[in-house]
PDB file of C-alpha atoms in Angstrom:
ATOM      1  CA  UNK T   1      65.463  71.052 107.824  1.00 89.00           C
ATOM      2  CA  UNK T   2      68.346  68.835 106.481  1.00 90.00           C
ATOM      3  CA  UNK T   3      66.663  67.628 103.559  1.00 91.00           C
ATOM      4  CA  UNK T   4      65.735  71.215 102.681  1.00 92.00           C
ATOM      5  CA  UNK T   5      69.226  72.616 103.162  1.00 91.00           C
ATOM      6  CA  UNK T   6      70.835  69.628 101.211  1.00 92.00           C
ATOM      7  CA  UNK T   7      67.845  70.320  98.555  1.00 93.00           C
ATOM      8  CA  UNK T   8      68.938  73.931  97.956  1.00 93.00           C
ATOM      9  CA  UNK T   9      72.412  73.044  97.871  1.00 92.00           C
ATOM     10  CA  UNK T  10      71.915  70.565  95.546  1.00 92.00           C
ATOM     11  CA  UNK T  11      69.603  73.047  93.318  1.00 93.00           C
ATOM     12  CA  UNK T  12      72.130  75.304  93.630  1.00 93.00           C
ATOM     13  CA  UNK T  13      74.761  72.864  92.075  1.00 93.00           C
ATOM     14  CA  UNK T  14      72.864  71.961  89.343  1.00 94.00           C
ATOM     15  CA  UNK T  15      72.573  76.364  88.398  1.00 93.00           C
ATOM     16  CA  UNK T  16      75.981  77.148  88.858  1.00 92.00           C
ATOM     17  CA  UNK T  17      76.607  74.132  85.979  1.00 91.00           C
ATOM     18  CA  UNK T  18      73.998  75.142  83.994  1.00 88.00           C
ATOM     19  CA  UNK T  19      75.330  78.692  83.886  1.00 85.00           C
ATOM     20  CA  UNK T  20      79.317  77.351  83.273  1.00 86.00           C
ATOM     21  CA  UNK T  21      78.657  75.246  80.621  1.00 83.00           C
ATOM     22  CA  UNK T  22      76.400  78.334  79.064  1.00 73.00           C
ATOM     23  CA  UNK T  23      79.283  80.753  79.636  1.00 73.00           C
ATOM     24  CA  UNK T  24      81.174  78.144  77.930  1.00 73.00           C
ATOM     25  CA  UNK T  25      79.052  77.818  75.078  1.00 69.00           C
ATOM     26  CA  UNK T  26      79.105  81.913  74.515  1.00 66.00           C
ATOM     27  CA  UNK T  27      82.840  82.143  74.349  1.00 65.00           C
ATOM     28  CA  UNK T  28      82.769  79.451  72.107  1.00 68.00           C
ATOM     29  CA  UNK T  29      80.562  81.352  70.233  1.00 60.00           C
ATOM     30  CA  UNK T  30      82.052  84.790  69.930  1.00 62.00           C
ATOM     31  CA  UNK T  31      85.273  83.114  69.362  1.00 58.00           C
ATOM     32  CA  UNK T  32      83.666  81.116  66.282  1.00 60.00           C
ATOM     33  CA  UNK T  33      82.658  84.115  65.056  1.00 54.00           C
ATOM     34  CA  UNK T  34      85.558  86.329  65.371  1.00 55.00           C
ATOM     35  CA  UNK T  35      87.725  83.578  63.859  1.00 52.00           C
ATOM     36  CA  UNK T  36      85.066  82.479  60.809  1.00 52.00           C
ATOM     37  CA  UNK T  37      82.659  85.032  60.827  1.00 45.00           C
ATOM     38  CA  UNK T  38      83.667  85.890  57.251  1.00 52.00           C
ATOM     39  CA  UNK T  39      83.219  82.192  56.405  1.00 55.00           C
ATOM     40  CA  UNK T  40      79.226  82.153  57.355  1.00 62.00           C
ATOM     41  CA  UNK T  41      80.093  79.963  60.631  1.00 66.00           C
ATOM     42  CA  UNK T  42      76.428  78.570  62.252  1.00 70.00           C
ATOM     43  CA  UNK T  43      75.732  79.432  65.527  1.00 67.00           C
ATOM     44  CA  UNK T  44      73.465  77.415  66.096  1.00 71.00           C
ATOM     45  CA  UNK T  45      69.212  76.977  66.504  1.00 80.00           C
ATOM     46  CA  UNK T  46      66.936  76.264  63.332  1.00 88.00           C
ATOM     47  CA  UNK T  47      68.852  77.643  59.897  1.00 91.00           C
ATOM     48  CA  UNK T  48      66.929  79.782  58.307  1.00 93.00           C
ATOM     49  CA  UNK T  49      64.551  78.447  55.235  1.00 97.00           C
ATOM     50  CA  UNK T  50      66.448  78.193  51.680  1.00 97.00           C
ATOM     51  CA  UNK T  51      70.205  77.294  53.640  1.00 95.00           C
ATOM     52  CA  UNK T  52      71.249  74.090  55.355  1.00 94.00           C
ATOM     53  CA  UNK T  53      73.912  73.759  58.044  1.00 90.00           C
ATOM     54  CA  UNK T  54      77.106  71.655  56.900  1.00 88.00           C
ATOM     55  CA  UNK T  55      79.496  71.518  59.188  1.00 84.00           C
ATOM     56  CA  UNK T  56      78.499  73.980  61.377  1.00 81.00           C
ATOM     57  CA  UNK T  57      78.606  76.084  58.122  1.00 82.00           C
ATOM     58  CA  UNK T  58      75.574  77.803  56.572  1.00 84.00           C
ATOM     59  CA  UNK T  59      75.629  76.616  52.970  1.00 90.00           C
ATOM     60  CA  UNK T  60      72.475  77.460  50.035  1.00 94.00           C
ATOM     61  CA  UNK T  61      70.147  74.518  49.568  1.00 96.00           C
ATOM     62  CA  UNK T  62      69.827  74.918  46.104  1.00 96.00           C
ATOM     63  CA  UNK T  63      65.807  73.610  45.858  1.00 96.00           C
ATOM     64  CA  UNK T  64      64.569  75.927  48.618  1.00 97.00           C
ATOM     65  CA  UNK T  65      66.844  78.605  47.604  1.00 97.00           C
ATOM     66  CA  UNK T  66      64.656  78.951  44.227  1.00 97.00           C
ATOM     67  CA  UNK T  67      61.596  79.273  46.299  1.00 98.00           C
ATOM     68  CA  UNK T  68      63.011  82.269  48.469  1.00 98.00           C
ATOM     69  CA  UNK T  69      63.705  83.885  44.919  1.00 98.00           C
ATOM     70  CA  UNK T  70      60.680  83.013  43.988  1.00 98.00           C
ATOM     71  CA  UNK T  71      58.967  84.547  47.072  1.00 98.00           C
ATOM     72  CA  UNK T  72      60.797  87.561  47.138  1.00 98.00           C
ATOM     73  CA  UNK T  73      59.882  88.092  42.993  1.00 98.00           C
ATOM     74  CA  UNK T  74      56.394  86.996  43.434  1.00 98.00           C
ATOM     75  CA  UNK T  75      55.912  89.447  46.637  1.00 97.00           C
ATOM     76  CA  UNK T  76      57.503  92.752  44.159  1.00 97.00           C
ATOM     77  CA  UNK T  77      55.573  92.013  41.565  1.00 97.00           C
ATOM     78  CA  UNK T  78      52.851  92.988  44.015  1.00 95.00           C
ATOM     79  CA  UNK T  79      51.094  88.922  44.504  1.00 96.00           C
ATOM     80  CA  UNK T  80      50.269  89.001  47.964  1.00 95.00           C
ATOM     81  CA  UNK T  81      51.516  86.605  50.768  1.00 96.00           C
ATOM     82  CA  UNK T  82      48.044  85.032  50.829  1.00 97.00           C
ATOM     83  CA  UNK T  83      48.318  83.766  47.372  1.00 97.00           C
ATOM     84  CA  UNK T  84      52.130  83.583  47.939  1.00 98.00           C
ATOM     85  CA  UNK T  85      50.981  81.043  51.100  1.00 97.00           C
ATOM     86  CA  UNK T  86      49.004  79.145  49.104  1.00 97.00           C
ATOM     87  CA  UNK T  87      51.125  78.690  45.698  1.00 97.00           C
ATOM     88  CA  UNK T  88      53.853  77.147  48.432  1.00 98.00           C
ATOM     89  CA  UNK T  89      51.713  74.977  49.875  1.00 97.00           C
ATOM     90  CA  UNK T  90      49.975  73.669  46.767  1.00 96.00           C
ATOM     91  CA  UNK T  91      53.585  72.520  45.579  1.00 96.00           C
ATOM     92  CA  UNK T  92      54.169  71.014  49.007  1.00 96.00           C
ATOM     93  CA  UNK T  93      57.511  73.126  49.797  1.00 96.00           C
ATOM     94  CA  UNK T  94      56.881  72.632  53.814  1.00 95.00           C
ATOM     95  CA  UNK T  95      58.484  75.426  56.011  1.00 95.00           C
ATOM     96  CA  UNK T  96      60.837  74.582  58.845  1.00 90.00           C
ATOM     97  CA  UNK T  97      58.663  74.045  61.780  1.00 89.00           C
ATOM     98  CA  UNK T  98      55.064  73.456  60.411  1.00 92.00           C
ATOM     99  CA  UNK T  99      53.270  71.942  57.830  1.00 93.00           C
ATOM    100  CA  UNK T 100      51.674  74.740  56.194  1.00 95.00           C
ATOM    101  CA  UNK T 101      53.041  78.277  55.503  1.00 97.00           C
ATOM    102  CA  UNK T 102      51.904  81.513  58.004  1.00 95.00           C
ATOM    103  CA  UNK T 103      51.413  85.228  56.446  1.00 95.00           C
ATOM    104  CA  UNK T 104      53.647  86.459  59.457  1.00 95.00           C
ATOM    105  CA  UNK T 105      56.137  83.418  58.357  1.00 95.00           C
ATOM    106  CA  UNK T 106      56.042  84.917  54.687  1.00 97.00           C
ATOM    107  CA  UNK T 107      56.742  88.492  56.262  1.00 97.00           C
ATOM    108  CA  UNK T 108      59.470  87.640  58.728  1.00 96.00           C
ATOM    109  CA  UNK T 109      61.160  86.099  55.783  1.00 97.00           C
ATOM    110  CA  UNK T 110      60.844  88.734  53.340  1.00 98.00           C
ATOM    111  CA  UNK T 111      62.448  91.420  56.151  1.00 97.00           C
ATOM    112  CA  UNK T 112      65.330  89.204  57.313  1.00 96.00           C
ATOM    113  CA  UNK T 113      69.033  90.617  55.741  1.00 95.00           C
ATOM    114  CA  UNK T 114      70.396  86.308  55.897  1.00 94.00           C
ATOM    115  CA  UNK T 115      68.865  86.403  52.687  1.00 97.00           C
ATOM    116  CA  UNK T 116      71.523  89.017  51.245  1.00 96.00           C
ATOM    117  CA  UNK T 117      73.984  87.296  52.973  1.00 92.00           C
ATOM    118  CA  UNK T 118      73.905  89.461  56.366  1.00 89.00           C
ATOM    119  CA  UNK T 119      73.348  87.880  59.741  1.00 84.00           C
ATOM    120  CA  UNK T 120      74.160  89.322  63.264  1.00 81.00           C
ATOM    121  CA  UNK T 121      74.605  87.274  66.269  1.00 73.00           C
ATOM    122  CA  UNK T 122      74.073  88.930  69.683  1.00 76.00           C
ATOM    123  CA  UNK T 123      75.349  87.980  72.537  1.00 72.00           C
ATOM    124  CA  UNK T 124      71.482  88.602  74.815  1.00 72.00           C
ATOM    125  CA  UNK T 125      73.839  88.933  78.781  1.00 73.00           C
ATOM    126  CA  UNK T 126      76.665  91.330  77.195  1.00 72.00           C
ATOM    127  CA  UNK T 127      74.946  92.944  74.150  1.00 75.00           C
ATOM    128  CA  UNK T 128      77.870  92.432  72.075  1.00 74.00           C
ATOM    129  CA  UNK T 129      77.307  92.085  68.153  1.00 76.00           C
ATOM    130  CA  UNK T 130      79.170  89.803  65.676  1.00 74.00           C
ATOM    131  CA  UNK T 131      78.355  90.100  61.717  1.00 77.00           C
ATOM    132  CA  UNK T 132      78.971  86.818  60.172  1.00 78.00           C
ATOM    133  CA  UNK T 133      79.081  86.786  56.084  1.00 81.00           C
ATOM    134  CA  UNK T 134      76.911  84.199  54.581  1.00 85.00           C
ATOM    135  CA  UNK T 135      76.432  83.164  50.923  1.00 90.00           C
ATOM    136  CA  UNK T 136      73.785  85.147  49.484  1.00 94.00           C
ATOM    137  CA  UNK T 137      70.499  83.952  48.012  1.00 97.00           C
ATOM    138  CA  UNK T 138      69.051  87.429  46.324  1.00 97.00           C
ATOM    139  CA  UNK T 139      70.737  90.720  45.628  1.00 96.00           C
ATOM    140  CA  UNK T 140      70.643  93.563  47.291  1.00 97.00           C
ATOM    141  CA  UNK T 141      68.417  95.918  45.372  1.00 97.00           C
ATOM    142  CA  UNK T 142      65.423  92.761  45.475  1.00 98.00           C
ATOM    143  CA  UNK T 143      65.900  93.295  48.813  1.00 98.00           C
ATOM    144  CA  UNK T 144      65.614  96.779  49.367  1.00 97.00           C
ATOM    145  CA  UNK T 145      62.957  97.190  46.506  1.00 97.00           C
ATOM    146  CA  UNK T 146      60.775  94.403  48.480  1.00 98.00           C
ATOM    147  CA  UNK T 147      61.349  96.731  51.918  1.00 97.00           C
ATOM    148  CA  UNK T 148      59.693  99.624  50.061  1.00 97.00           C
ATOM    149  CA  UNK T 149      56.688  97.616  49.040  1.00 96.00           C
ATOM    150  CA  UNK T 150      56.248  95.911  52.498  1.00 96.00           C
ATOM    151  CA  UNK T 151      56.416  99.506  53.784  1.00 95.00           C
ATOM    152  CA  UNK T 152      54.018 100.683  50.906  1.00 94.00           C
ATOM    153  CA  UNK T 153      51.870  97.684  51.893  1.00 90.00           C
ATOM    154  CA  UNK T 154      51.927  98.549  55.720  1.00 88.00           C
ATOM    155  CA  UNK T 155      50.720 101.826  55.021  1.00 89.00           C
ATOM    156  CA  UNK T 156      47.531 101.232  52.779  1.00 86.00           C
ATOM    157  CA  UNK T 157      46.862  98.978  55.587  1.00 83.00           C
ATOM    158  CA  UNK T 158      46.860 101.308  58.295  1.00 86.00           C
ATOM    159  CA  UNK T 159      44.673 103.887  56.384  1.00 80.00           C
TER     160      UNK T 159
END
């Protein structure tokens, strides 16, 4: 019954730290962000394809920021993510995590806002929201024109 109690105890220890230096790691966080967020400050995780992090900073990586032009032109110009998933890997431009590229990959890409320079860290225990500028890779009205066709797209799918 000792070992047990001294086992939970222990266990117990070892949360309460976990959950400090997590709480410490958040405030760091919003405070990063509240202090830099207009300077594109990275939070942290795997950046985002076509930016690399210097300095904790997000900052373009020029060669794979020509590809996510080229994705986002190729995909309104109505070429499909198949053939836009196989023109990538046929020049060998790898994706972060894999060696080939995935149709959902292609998608989540071509809906995510970091690519006009938009990105919005939340806070998952409190909720809280904190915009952080980033440099911008493609313009706003690529963007929004490539949102119709996905939802065009979506559609003719569905029927």
């Amino acid at each position: 019954s000792q070992d047990r109690f001294l086992d939970k105890m222990y266990s117990s220890i070892q949360e309460l730290d976990r959950e400090q230096r997590r709480e410490v790691s958040i405030i760091g966080k919003k405070h990063l962000s509240r202090v830099h967020g207009d300077t594109g400050v990275f939070m942290g995780g795997t950046i985002n394809f076509g930016f690399k992090n210097i300095k904790k900073r997000w900052e373009i990586n020029q060669e794979e920021s020509k590809y996510v032009k080229q994705i986002f032109q190729m995909y309104e110009q109505g070429i499909s993510r198949k053939k836009i998933k196989v023109f990538l890997d046929s020049e060998g431009v790898r994706p972060r995590r894999s060696n080939t590229w995935n149709l959902q990959t292609l998608l989540t890409m071509l809906k995510n806002r970091v690519y006009v320079g938009e990105y919005v860290w939340k806070d998952k225990e409190s909720d809280e929201e904190f915009k952080i500028v980033l440099p911008r890779i493609i313009d706003h009205s690529l963007f929004n024109r490539v949102q119709k066709k996905i939802v065009k797209n979506l559609l003719r799918q569905l029927r």
